[in-house]
CSV table of C-alpha atoms in Angstrom, one decimal:
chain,number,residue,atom,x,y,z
A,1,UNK,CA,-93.2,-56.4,-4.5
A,2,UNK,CA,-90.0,-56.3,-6.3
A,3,UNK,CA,-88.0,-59.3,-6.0
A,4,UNK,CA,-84.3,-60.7,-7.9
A,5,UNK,CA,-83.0,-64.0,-8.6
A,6,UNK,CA,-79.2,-64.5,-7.9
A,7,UNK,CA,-78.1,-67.5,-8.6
A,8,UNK,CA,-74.1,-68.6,-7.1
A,9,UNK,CA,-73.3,-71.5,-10.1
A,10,UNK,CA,-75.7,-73.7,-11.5
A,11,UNK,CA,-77.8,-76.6,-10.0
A,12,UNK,CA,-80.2,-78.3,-12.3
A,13,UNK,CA,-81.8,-79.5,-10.0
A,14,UNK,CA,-81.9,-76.4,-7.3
A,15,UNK,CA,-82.9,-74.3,-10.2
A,16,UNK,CA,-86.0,-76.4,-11.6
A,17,UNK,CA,-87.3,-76.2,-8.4
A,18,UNK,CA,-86.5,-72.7,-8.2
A,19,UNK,CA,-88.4,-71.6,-11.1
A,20,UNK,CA,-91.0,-73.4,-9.9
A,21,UNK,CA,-91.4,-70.9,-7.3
A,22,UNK,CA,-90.7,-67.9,-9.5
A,23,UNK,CA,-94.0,-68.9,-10.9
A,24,UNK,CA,-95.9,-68.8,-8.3
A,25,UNK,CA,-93.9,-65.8,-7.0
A,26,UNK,CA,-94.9,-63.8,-10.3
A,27,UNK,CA,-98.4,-65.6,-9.9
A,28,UNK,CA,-98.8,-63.7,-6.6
A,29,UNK,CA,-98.5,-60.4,-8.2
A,30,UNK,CA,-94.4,-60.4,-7.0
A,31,UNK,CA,-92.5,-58.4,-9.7
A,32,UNK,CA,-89.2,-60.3,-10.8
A,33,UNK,CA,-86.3,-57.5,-11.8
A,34,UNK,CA,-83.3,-58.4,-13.3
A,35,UNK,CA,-80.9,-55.4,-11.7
A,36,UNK,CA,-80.7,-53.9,-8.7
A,37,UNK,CA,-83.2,-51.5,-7.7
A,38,UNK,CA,-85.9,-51.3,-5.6
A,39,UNK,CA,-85.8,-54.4,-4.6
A,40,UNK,CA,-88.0,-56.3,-1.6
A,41,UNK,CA,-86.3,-59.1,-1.6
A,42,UNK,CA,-84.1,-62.0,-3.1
A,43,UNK,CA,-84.1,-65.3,-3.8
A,44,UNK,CA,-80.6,-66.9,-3.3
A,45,UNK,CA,-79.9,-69.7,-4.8
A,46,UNK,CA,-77.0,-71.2,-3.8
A,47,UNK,CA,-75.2,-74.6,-2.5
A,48,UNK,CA,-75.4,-76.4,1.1
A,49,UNK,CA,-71.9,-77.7,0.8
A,50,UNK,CA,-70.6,-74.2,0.3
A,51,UNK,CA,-73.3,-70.9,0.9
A,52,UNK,CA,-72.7,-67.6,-0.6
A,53,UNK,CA,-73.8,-64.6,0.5
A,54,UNK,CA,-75.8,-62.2,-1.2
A,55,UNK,CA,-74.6,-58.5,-0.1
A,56,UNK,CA,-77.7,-56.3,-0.5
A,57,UNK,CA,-77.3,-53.0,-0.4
A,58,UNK,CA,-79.9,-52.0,2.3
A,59,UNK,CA,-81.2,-53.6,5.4
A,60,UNK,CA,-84.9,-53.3,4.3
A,61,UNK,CA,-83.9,-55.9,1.8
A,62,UNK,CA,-85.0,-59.4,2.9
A,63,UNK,CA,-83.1,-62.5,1.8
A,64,UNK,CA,-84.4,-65.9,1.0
A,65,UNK,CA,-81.5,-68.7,0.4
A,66,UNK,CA,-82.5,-72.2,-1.6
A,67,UNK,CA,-80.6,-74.8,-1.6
A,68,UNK,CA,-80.9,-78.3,-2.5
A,69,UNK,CA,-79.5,-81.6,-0.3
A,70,UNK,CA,-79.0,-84.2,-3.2
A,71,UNK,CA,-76.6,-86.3,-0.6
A,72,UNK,CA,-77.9,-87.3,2.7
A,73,UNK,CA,-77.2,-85.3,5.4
A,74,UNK,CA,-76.5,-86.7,9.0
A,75,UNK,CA,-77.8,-83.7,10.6
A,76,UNK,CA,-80.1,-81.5,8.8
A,77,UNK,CA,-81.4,-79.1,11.1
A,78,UNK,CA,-77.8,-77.8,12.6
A,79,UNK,CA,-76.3,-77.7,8.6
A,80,UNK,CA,-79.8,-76.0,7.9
A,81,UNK,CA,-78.7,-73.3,10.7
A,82,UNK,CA,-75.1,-73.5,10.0
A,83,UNK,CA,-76.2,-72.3,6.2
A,84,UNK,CA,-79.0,-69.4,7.1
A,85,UNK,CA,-76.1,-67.8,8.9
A,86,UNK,CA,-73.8,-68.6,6.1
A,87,UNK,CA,-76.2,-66.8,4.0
A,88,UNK,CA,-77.3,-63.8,6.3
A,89,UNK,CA,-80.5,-65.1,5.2
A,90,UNK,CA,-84.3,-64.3,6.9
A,91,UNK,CA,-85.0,-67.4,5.5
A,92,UNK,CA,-83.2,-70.9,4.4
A,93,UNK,CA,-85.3,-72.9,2.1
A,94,UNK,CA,-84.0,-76.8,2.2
A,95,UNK,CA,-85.9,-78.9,-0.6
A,96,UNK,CA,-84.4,-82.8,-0.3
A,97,UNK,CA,-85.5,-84.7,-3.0
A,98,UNK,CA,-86.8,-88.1,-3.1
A,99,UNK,CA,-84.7,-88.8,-6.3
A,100,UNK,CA,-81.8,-86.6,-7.7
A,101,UNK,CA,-83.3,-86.5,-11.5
A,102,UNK,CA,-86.7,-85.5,-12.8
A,103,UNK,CA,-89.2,-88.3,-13.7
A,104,UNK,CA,-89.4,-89.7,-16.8
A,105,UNK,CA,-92.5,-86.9,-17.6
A,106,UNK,CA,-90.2,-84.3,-17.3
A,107,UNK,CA,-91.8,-83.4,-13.9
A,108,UNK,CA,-89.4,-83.0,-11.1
A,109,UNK,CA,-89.3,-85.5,-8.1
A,110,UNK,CA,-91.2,-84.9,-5.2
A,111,UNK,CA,-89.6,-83.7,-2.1
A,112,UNK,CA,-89.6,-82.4,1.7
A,113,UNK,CA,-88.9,-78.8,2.1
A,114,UNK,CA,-87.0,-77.6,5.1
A,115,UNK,CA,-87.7,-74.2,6.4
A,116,UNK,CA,-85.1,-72.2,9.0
A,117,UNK,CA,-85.6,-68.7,10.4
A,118,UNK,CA,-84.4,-67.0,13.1
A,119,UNK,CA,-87.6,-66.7,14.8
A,120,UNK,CA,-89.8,-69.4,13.7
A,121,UNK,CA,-86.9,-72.1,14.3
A,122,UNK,CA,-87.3,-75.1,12.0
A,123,UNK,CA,-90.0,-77.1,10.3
A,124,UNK,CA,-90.8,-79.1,6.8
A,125,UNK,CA,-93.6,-80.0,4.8
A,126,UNK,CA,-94.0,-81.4,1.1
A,127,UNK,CA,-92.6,-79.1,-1.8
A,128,UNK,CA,-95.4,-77.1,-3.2
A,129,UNK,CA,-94.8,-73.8,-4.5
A,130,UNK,CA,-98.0,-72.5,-3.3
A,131,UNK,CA,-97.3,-73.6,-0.2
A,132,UNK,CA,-93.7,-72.6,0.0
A,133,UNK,CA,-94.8,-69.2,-0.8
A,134,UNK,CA,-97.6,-68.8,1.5
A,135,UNK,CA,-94.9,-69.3,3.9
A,136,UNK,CA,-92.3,-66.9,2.5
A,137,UNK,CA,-95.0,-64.1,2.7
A,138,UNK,CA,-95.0,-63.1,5.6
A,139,UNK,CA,-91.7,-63.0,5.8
A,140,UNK,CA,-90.8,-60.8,2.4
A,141,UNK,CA,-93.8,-58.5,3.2
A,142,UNK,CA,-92.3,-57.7,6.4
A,143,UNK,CA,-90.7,-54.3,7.1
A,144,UNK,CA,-87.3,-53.4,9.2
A,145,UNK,CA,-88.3,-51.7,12.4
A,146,UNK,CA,-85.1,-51.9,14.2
A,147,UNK,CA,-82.4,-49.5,15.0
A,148,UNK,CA,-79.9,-49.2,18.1
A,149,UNK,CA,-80.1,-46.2,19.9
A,150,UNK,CA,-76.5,-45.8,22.2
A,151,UNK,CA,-77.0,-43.4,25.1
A,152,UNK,CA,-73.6,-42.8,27.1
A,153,UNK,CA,-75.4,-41.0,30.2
A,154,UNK,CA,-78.8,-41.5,31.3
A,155,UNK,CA,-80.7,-39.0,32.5
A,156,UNK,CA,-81.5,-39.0,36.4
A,157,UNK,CA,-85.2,-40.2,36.3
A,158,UNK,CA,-83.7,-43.7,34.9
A,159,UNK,CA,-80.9,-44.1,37.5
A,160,UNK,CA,-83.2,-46.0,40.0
A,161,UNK,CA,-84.5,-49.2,38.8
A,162,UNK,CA,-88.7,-49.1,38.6
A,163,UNK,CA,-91.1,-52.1,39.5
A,164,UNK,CA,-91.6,-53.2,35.9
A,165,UNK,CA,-87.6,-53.3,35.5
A,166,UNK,CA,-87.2,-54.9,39.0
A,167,UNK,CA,-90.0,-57.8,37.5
A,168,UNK,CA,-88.3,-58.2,34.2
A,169,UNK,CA,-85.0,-59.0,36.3
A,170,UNK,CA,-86.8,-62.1,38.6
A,171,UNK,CA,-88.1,-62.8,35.2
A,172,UNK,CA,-85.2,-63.0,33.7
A,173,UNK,CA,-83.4,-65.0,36.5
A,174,UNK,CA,-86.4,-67.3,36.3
A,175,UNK,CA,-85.3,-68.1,32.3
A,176,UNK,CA,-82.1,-68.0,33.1
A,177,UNK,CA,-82.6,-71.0,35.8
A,178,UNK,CA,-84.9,-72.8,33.0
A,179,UNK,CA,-81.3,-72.8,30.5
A,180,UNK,CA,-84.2,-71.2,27.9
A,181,UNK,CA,-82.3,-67.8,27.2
A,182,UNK,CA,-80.9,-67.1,24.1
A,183,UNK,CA,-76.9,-67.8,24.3
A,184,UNK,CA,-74.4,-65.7,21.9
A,185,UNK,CA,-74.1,-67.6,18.4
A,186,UNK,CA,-70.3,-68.1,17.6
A,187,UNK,CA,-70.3,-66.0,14.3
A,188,UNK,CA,-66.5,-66.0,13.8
A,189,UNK,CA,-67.0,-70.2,13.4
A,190,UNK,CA,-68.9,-69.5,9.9
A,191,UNK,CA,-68.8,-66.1,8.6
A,192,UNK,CA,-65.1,-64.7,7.4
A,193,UNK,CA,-64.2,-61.3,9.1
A,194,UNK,CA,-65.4,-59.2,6.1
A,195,UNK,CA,-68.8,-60.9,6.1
A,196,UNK,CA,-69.0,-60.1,9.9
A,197,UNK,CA,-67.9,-56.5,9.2
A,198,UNK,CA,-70.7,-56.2,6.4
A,199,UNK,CA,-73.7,-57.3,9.0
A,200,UNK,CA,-72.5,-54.7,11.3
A,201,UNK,CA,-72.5,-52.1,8.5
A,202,UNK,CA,-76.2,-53.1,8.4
A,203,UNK,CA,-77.2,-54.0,11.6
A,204,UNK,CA,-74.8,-52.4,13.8
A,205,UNK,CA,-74.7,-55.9,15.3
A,206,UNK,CA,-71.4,-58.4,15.2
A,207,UNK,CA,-73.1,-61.1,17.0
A,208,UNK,CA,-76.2,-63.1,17.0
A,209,UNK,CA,-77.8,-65.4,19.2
């Protein structure tokens, strides 16, 4: 698969590790372009203290974001979040080194990468590119299978409610009780209006949750 690197300003650091995995990208049989094309996916790098976007063109491209958490951070998980929506990502990788320079071998520190996606929630291991990879797989192989149909009237046949549509209701009540339902994420607190206006030209979605 085609993939690009686009980097928002330079991090020595974010970008060792980086090219790390474009190694093991390439090593996979992933083609790295440098322009826009027909393009899989992306790798973003960019910065936890202030995530860009990367506007692709299509909604069949995926996105993967890396950043790199040289400070500490008080709460990781909610600024890991906080940043995948930043980025529009389908995935945030987090690496957080144990020490802010490369050894004196020239090899990079070992670290904990943090992974965030909207489905799979939130979980780390220890930086590997092979491993980092296996786990970005499934996610840049994937394909987009969504689109929102809008029906104003519907036809008769639909008007009364059927057994399985009366059972996903108690069902849903039954969540509802638990407090486990998805609630509506509060976009307008992270993304600026054009960024909002650019997933709905995508999605035709201008709300998450």
């Amino acid at each position: 698969m085609n993939f690009l690197v686009f980097q928002h300003r330079n991090g020595a650091l974010r970008d060792a590790y980086a090219q790390q995995l474009v190694e093991q990208l390439r090593a996979n049989g992933h083609r790295l372009c440098t322009e826009h094309g027909e393009l899989h996916f992306v790798l973003n790098l960019t910065d936890i203290d202030r995530p860009a976007i990367f506007r692709r063109h299509s909604r069949a491209i995926f996105v993967v974001s890396l950043v790199v958490a040289e400070q500490p951070v008080a709460d990781l998980r909610a600024v890991c979040y906080q940043t995948l929506v930043r980025t529009l990502s389908n995935l945030l990788i987090c690496i957080v080194p144990e020490a802010t320079v490369p050894a004196e071998n020239g090899k990079l520190p070992p670290a904990q990468v943090y992974l965030t996606t909207p489905e799979a929630g939130f979980y780390h291991l220890p930086f590997d590119p092979t491993q980092v990879v296996d786990r970005m797989q499934p996610i840049v192989s994937a394909r987009f299978a969504m689109d929102n149909s809008f029906t104003v009237d519907l036809p008769r046949e639909y008007w009364h409610h059927s057994a399985i549509v009366e059972e996903m209701r108690r069902f849903g009540r039954e969540l509802d009780a638990l407090g486990v339902l998805p609630a509506p994420f509060p976009l307008r607190q992270f993304l600026e209006p054009e960024d909002i206006q650019h997933l709905y030209q995508l999605f035709q979605v201008k709300g998450l949750s």
